[in-house]
Amino acid sequence: MLAEYLATEGFETDTLHDGEAGVKAALSGDYAAVVLDIMMPRLNGIDALRRIRQSSRIPVIMLTAKGDDIDRIVGLELGADDYVPKPCSPRELVARLRAILRRSGDAARQSRTTEPAALGPIRVYPEQRRAEWEGTPLELTSAEFNLLEMLVAGAGRVLTKAALCEGALGRPHTRYDRSVDVHMSNLRQKLAAFADGQAPIHTVRGVGYKMAFE
């Protein structure tokens, strides 16, 4: 049903019915994004995502059971870019897909002339969708890159969770949505690996986040 609806919205889709086949297709290089269900035979969605993230940054949207916060958080921690609870609205899935593709593809094409943004040892290249720490590439998911780009552009200023959710994930922030927090935790850990254990992302309790180097 979802594949048929996506086709009417202009997407070309393939449907696979077990996790192992899904991982193989996701890593083939033939697709722009993955919609990954948690409940699949042979290999569940969590394990499939873990395998995908071992070698690919392809955007991934997880389909999770409504109210299942554990699967949702684990998926985000493993590198999922977003999630949609089941039973899901096809229109919502389309909106999430377009938001992710716009940021990972269209945004890059629209910013060919954008100069790299620099903050301390970090350099962000919007046109190439890549970032570096003192010349060493950072392995970031699409959502993590979007957050880092916003933090660098707003260096020293506090960015609210609402602004980060809208700008990086392409959707409004809701009261119990922890997506930004989990993505930010993943990003902080990756930066801390280069910064002697201290990432330059600071939490402003009750408001949001900011990036600053001492």
XYZ file of C-alpha atoms in Angstrom:
214
model
C 0.000 0.000 0.000
C 2.788 2.428 0.920
C 4.685 1.627 -2.283
C 1.593 2.309 -4.372
C 0.997 5.619 -2.602
C 4.645 6.662 -3.004
C 4.406 5.900 -6.721
C 1.455 8.279 -7.065
C 3.638 10.943 -5.419
C 6.416 10.494 -7.986
C 8.724 8.125 -6.098
C 10.273 5.063 -7.692
C 10.212 2.301 -5.080
C 11.182 -1.327 -4.612
C 9.645 -3.408 -1.834
C 11.607 -6.132 -0.049
C 10.145 -8.392 2.588
C 13.030 -9.514 4.781
C 15.852 -7.698 6.529
C 18.752 -9.396 4.769
C 17.428 -8.503 1.323
C 16.760 -4.983 2.558
C 20.335 -4.503 3.757
C 21.734 -5.770 0.455
C 19.552 -3.345 -1.497
C 20.321 -0.416 0.819
C 24.059 -0.939 0.297
C 23.791 -1.364 -3.473
C 24.073 2.364 -4.198
C 20.900 2.284 -6.288
C 18.657 4.131 -3.840
C 18.332 7.622 -2.398
C 16.664 6.616 0.879
C 15.429 3.645 2.886
C 12.118 3.152 4.699
C 12.886 0.412 7.205
C 10.309 -1.492 9.233
C 11.245 -2.803 12.677
C 9.333 -6.082 12.314
C 10.816 -8.169 9.484
C 11.705 -11.856 9.054
C 15.301 -13.178 8.904
C 16.733 -9.885 10.188
C 14.796 -7.302 12.188
C 14.913 -3.594 11.462
C 17.276 -2.725 14.303
C 19.886 -5.274 13.188
C 19.374 -4.263 9.561
C 20.011 -0.623 10.446
C 23.141 -1.598 12.381
C 24.527 -3.360 9.287
C 23.618 -0.497 6.990
C 25.337 2.051 9.213
C 28.560 0.027 9.268
C 29.284 1.174 5.733
C 26.655 3.630 4.492
C 25.221 7.062 5.362
C 22.108 6.593 3.195
C 19.108 8.369 4.785
C 16.937 5.929 6.744
C 13.407 6.400 8.081
C 12.292 3.802 10.620
C 8.722 2.533 10.877
C 8.074 1.840 14.557
C 5.073 0.630 16.535
C 3.014 3.495 17.923
C 4.168 4.345 21.423
C 7.231 2.055 21.281
C 9.779 4.542 22.551
C 12.516 1.948 23.075
C 12.714 0.882 19.411
C 12.438 4.523 18.384
C 15.327 5.692 20.572
C 17.511 2.686 19.739
C 16.934 3.324 16.045
C 17.960 6.972 16.370
C 21.007 6.031 18.439
C 22.092 3.603 15.725
C 21.863 6.329 13.103
C 18.312 6.429 11.751
C 17.553 9.892 10.390
C 13.904 9.926 11.410
C 11.002 7.689 12.369
C 7.303 7.389 11.613
C 5.036 5.466 14.034
C 2.702 2.777 12.683
C -0.038 2.772 11.658
C 1.343 5.686 9.701
C -0.257 8.204 7.429
C 1.136 7.832 3.886
C 1.048 11.614 3.587
C 3.248 11.955 6.676
C 5.737 9.427 5.308
C 5.914 11.315 2.019
C 6.517 14.574 3.892
C 9.329 13.013 5.944
C 10.937 11.482 2.843
C 10.831 14.754 0.945
C 12.325 16.614 3.893
C 15.231 14.164 4.152
C 15.861 14.056 0.415
C 15.677 17.832 0.161
C 18.382 18.172 2.800
C 20.619 15.378 1.567
C 20.257 16.003 -2.166
C 18.488 19.143 -3.268
C 20.167 21.276 -0.625
C 23.555 20.217 -1.917
C 22.672 21.093 -5.514
C 21.258 24.460 -4.478
C 24.410 25.454 -2.584
C 27.142 24.751 -5.129
C 28.623 28.196 -4.639
C 28.435 28.180 -0.841
C 31.823 28.638 0.813
C 32.886 26.117 3.459
C 31.881 27.185 6.958
C 34.613 27.009 9.615
C 34.520 27.052 13.396
C 37.654 26.155 15.319
C 38.896 22.821 13.935
C 35.570 22.098 12.184
C 34.950 22.778 8.521
C 31.558 22.147 6.927
C 31.165 21.794 3.147
C 27.431 22.215 2.357
C 27.844 21.599 -1.377
C 29.445 18.214 -0.718
C 27.445 17.297 2.380
C 30.620 16.569 4.334
C 32.431 17.864 7.397
C 35.978 17.617 8.746
C 37.808 17.985 12.043
C 41.288 19.363 11.328
C 41.172 17.719 7.912
C 39.869 14.359 9.135
C 36.450 13.429 7.689
C 33.572 13.097 10.149
C 31.292 10.120 9.524
C 27.861 11.706 9.954
C 24.326 10.685 9.116
C 22.164 13.108 7.151
C 20.448 14.361 10.313
C 23.758 14.762 12.163
C 25.231 16.750 9.292
C 22.190 19.040 9.233
C 22.497 19.679 12.965
C 26.233 20.355 12.752
C 25.708 22.757 9.855
C 23.133 24.693 11.884
C 25.330 24.759 14.999
C 28.361 26.030 13.093
C 26.295 28.687 11.304
C 24.851 29.820 14.638
C 28.099 29.528 16.613
C 27.840 31.059 20.080
C 24.065 31.393 19.903
C 21.552 29.104 21.562
C 19.443 27.234 19.008
C 16.142 25.982 20.347
C 15.033 22.387 19.896
C 12.115 23.680 17.846
C 14.446 25.479 15.446
C 16.794 22.488 15.197
C 13.943 20.061 14.568
C 12.447 22.283 11.886
C 15.765 23.057 10.223
C 17.526 19.693 10.480
C 14.655 17.203 10.365
C 12.137 19.228 8.393
C 9.232 18.916 10.806
C 7.799 20.719 13.827
C 9.052 19.767 17.264
C 6.494 18.154 19.558
C 6.463 18.046 23.329
C 7.652 14.457 23.814
C 9.826 14.185 20.702
C 13.403 13.263 21.684
C 14.786 12.960 18.148
C 16.896 16.115 18.349
C 18.314 15.058 21.727
C 19.322 11.603 20.476
C 20.845 12.923 17.237
C 22.701 15.585 19.229
C 24.021 12.954 21.647
C 25.368 10.921 18.712
C 26.953 14.015 17.177
C 28.482 15.050 20.495
C 30.074 11.612 20.918
C 31.588 11.725 17.441
C 33.077 15.175 18.009
C 34.327 14.210 21.473
C 36.416 11.462 19.884
C 38.488 14.235 18.263
C 38.343 16.765 21.093
C 39.976 14.831 23.950
C 36.613 13.714 25.241
C 35.063 17.186 25.395
C 32.699 18.008 22.548
C 32.093 21.720 21.843
C 28.297 21.254 21.917
C 26.761 22.731 25.038
C 23.291 21.982 26.384
C 21.232 24.940 27.564
C 18.738 23.269 29.870
C 15.134 23.794 28.933
C 16.025 25.688 25.741
C 18.325 23.926 23.296
C 21.968 23.726 22.256
C 24.864 25.895 21.200
C 28.357 25.311 19.850
C 31.344 27.209 21.162
C 35.080 26.660 21.557
C 36.881 27.997 24.625
